[in-house]
CSV table of C-alpha atoms and ligand atoms in Angstrom, one decimal:
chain,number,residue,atom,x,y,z
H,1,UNK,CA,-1.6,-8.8,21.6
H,2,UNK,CA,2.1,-8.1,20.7
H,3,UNK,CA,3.5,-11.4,20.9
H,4,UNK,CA,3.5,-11.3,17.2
H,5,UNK,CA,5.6,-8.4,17.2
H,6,UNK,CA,7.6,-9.6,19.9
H,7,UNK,CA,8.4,-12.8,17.9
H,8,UNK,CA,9.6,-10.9,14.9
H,9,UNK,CA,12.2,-8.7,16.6
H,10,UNK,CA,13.4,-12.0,17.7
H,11,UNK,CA,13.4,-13.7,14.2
H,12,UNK,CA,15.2,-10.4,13.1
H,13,UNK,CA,18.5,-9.3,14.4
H,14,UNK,CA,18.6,-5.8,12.5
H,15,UNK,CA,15.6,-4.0,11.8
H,16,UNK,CA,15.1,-0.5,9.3
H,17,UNK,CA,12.4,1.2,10.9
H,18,UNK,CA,10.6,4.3,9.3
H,19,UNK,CA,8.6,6.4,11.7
H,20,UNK,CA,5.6,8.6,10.7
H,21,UNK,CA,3.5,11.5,12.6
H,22,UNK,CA,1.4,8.6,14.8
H,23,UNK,CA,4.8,8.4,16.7
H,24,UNK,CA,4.5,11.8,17.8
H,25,UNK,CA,1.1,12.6,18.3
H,26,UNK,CA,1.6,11.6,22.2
H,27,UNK,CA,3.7,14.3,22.3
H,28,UNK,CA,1.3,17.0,21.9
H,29,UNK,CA,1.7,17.0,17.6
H,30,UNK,CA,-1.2,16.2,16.1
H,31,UNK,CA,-1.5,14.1,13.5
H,32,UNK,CA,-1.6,14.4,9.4
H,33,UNK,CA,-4.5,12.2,8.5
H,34,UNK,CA,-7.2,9.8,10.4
H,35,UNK,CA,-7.8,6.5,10.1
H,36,UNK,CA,-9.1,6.2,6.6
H,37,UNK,CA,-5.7,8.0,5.2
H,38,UNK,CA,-7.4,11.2,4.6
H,39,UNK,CA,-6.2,14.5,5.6
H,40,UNK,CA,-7.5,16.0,8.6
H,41,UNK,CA,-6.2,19.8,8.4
H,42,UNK,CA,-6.1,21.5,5.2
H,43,UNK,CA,-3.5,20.4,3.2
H,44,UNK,CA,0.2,21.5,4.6
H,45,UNK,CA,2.5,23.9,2.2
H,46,UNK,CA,3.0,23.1,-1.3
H,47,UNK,CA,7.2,23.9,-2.6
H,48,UNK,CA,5.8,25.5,-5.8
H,49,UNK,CA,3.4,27.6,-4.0
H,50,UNK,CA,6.1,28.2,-1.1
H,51,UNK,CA,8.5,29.4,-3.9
H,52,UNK,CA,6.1,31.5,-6.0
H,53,UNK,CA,3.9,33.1,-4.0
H,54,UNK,CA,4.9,35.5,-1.7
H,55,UNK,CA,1.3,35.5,-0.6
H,56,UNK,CA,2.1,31.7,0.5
H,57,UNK,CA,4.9,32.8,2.2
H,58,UNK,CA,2.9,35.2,4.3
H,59,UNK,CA,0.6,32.7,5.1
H,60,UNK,CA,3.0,29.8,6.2
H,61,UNK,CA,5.4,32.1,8.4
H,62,UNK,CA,2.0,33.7,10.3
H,63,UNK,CA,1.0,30.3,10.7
H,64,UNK,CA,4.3,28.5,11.7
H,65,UNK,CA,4.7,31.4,13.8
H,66,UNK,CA,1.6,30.8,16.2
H,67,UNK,CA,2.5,27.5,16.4
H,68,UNK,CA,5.9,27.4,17.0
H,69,UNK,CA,6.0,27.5,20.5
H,70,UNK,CA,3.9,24.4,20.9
H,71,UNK,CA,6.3,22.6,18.9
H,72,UNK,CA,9.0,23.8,20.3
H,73,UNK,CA,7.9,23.0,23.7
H,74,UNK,CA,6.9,19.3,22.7
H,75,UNK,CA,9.3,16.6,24.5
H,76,UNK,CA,9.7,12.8,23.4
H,77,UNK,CA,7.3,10.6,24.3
H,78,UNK,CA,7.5,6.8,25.2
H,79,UNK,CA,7.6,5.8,22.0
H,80,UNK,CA,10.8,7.7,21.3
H,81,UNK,CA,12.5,6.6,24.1
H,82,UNK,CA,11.8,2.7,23.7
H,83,UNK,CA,13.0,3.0,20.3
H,84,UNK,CA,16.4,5.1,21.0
H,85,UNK,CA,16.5,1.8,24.1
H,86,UNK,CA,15.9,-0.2,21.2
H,87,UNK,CA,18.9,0.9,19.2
H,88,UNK,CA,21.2,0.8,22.5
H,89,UNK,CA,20.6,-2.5,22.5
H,90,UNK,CA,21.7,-3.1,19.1
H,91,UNK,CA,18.0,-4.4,17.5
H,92,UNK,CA,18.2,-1.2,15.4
H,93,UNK,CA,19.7,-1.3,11.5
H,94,UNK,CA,18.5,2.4,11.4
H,95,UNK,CA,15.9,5.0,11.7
H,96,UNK,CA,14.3,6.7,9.2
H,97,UNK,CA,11.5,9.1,10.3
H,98,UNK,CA,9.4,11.6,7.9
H,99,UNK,CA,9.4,13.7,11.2
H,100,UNK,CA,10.5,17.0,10.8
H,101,UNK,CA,10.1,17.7,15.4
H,102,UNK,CA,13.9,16.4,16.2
H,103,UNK,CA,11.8,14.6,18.9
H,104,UNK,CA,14.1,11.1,18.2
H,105,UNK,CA,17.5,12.7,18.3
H,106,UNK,CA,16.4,14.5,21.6
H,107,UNK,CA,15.1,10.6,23.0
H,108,UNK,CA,18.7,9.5,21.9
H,109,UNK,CA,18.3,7.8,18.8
H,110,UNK,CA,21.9,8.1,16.9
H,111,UNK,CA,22.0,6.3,13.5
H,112,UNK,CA,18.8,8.2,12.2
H,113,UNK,CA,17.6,10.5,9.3
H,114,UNK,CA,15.5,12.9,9.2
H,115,UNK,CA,14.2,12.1,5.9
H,116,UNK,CA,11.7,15.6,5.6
H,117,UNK,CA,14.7,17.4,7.3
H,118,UNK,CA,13.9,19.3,10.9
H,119,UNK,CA,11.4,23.0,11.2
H,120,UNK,CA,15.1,23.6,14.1
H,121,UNK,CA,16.4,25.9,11.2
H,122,UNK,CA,15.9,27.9,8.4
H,123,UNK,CA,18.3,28.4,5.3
H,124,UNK,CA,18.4,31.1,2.5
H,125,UNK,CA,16.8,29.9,-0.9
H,126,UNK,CA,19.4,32.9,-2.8
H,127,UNK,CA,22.7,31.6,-0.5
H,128,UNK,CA,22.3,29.1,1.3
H,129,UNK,CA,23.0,30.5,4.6
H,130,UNK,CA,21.3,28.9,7.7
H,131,UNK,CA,19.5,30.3,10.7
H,132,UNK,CA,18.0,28.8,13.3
H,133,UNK,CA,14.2,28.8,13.5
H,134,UNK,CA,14.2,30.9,17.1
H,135,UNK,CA,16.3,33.6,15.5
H,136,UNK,CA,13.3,33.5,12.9
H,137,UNK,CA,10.8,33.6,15.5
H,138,UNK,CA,12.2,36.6,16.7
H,139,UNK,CA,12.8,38.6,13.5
H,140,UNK,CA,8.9,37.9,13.0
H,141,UNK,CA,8.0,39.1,15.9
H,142,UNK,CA,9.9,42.6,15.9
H,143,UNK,CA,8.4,43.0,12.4
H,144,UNK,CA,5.1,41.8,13.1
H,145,UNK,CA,3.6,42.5,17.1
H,146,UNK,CA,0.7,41.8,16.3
H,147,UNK,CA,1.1,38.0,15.8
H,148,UNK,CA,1.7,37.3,19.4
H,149,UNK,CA,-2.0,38.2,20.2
H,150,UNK,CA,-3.0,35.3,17.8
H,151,UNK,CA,-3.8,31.7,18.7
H,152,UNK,CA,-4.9,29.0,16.8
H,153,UNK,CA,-4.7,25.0,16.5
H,154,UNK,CA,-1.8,23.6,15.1
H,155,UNK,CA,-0.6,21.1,12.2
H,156,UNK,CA,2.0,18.3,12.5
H,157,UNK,CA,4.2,20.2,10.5
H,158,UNK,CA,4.1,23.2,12.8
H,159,UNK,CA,1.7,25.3,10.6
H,160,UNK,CA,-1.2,26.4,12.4
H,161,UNK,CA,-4.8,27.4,11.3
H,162,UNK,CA,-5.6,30.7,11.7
H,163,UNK,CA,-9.2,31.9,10.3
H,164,UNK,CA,-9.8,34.9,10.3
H,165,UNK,CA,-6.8,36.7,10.1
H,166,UNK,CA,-5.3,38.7,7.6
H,167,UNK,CA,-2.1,37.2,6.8
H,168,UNK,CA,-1.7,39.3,3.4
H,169,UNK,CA,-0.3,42.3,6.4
H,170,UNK,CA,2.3,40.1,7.4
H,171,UNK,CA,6.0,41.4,6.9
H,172,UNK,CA,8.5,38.2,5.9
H,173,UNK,CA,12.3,39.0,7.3
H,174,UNK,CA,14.6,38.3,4.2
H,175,UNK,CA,18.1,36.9,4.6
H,176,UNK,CA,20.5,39.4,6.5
H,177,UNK,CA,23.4,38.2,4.1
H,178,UNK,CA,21.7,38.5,0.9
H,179,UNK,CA,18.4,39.5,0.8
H,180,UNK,CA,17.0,36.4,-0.7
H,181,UNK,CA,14.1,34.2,0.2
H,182,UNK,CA,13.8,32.3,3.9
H,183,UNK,CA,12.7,28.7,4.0
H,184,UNK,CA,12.9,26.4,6.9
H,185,UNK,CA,14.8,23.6,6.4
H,186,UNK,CA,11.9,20.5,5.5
H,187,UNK,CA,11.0,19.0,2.6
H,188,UNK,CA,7.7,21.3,1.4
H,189,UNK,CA,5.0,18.9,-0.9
H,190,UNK,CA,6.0,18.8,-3.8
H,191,UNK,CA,9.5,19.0,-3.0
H,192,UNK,CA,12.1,16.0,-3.4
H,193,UNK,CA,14.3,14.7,-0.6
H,194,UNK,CA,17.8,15.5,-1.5
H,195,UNK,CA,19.0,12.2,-3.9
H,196,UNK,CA,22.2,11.3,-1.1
H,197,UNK,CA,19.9,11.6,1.7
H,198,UNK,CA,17.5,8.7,-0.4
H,199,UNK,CA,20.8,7.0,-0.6
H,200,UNK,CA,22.1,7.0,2.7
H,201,UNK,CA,18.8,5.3,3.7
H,202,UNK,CA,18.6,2.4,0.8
H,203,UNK,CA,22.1,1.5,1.6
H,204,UNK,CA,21.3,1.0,5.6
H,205,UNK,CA,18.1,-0.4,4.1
H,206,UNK,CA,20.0,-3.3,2.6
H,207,UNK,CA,21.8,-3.8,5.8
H,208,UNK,CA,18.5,-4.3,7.8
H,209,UNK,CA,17.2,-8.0,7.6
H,210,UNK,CA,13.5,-6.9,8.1
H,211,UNK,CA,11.4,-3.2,8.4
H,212,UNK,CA,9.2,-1.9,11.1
H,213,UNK,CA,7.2,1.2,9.9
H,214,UNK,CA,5.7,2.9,13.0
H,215,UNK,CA,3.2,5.6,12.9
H,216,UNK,CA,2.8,5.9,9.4
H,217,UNK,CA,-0.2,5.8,6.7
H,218,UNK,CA,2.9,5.6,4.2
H,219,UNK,CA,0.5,7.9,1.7
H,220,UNK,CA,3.3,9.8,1.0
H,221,UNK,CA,6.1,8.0,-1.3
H,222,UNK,CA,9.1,9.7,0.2
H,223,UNK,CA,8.7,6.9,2.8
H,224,UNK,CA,6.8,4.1,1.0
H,225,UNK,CA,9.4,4.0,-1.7
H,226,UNK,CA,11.4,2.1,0.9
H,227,UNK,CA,8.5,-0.5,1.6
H,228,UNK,CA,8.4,-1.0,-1.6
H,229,UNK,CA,12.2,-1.6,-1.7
H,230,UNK,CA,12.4,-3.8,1.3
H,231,UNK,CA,9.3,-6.0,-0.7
H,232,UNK,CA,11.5,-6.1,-3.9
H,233,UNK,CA,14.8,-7.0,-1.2
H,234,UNK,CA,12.5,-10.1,0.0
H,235,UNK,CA,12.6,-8.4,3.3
H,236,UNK,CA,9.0,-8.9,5.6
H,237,UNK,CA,7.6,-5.4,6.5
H,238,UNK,CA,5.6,-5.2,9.6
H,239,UNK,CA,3.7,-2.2,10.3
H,240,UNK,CA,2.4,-0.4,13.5
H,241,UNK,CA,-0.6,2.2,12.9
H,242,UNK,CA,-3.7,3.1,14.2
H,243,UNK,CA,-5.7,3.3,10.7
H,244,UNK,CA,-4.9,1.5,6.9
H,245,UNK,CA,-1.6,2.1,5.5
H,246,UNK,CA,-1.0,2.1,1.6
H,247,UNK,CA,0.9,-1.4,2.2
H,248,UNK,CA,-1.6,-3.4,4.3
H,249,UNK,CA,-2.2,-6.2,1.3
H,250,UNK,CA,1.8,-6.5,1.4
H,251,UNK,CA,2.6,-6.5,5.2
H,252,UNK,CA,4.0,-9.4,7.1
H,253,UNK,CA,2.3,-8.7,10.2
H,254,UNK,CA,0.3,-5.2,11.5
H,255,UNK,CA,-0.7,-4.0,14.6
H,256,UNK,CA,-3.3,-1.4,14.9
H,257,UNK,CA,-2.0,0.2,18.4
H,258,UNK,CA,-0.5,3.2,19.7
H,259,UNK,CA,3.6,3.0,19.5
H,260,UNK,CA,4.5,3.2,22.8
H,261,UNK,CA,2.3,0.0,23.8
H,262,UNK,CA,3.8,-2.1,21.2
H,263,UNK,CA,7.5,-1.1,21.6
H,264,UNK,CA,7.1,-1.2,25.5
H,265,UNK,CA,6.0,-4.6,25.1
H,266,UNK,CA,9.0,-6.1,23.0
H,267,UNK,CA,11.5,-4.5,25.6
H,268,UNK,CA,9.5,-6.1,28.3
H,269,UNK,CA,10.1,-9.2,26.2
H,270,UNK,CA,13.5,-8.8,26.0
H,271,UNK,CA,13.5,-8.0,29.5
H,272,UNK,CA,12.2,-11.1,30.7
H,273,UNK,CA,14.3,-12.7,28.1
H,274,UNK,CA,17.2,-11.8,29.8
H,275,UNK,CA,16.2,-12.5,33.2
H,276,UNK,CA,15.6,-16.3,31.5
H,277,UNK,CA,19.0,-16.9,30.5
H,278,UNK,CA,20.5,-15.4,33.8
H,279,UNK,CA,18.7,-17.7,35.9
H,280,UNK,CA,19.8,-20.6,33.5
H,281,UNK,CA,23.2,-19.7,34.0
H,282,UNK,CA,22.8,-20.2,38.1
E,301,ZN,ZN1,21.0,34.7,1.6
């Protein structure tokens, strides 16, 4: 089933690989949409709303609050660590994933960006000043007990559903420096990705021969804007995802399988590959 995959790691030496929330899902963080690209949860935080509203605000903290622990307690999965394996062994150009649960970098993966930023920290809207996301879990807490009695499901951006709570009691913690509005550090919808952070991944884009998108629907254009720029490059795009992704008429080649199957399987290759050539050399 993967030998077509297999084949077109070994047709390309140097491969740009965007990674969506299908990557992640075996570790515990569910995913955004299902298998016809529509939304599963109710829709995650708007910027405008995040920025207007401190009504919003009470409702995302409350919510990233409950589940924050299960996010935090997420490890990587297979899938992670085949691809960091992957870029040891030099098949990598770079990684791009719209991930936002540092679940690569902690697999090992090195030339990477985290295109939607990470939920790790929080910064200051007013002064820029950056916390990290425990110290935020604790201020919540000391101003709001009652949140720890809470449970509820939770989103792949670590936002949680929580019906029937009141989240118009809870009490936001300001910045200690200035007073001014907290916002952890990802990329809200609505909200661009910084311009040099785009940039950084076009230019390793054109140093990549071919793209691998793993995991992803691509609905969102923060990430398909470099499918479509690997299509205008010449470049084939293969794609790995359980479900339709917005570029199936354009793709080289795409596998609807879990990750870690299909990225196990071209290591294996390469495994074996190696083993070939040593025993020719006997
Ligand atoms: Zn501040």
């Amino acid at each position: 089933m993967f030998t077509a995959l297999t084949d077109f790691f070994d047709i390309h030496d140097s491969i740009f690989v965007l990674t969506g929330a299908g990557v992640s899902t075996a570790s515990g963080i569910p995913d955004y949409r299902d298998e016809k690209g529509d939304w599963k949860h109710s829709r995650p935080m708007d910027y405008r709303d995040f920025v207007a509203a401190h009504e919003a605000r009470q409702r995302y903290w409350a919510r990233s609050f409950i589940g924050w622990p299960r996010f935090q307690q997420a490890r990587p999965n297979p899938a992670h660590v085949a691809l960091a394996r992957l870029e040891q062994l030099g098949r990598l150009a770079h990684t791009v994933t719209q991930n936002v649960d540092g679940l690569h970098q902690r697999a090992g993966s090195q030339r990477l960006t985290e295109l939607h930023g990470s939920l790790a920290s929080v910064e200051c809207l007013a002064c820029g000043a950056i916390i990290p996301r425990a110290t935020m879990q604790h201020r919540l807490l000391a101003s709001n007990p009652v949140l720890n009695h809470l449970s509820a499901r939770v989103a792949p951006d670590g936002d949680a559903d929580l019906s029937g709570y009141d989240e118009t009691d809870v009490r936001i913690p300001d910045c200690r420096r200035c007073g001014g509005t907290l916002k952890p550090r990802v990329v809200f919808f609505g909200e661009n990705v910084p311009r040099e952070r785009v940039e950084e991944c076009y230019a390793a884009l054109r140093r990549a021969d071919a793209m691998l998108v793993l995991g992803s629907s691509l609905m969102v254009y923060s990430g398909f804007r470099f499918v479509r720029e690997a299509l205008r490059l010449g470049m084939p795009v293969a794609a790995v995802n359980r479900g339709i992704t917005r570029a199936d008429d354009s793709l080289a080649l795409k596998l609807e399988s879990d990750c870690a199957s299909a990225l196990n399987a071209v290591l294996t290759a390469f495994d074996n590959g190696a083993a070939d050539s040593a025993q020719r050399e006997l």
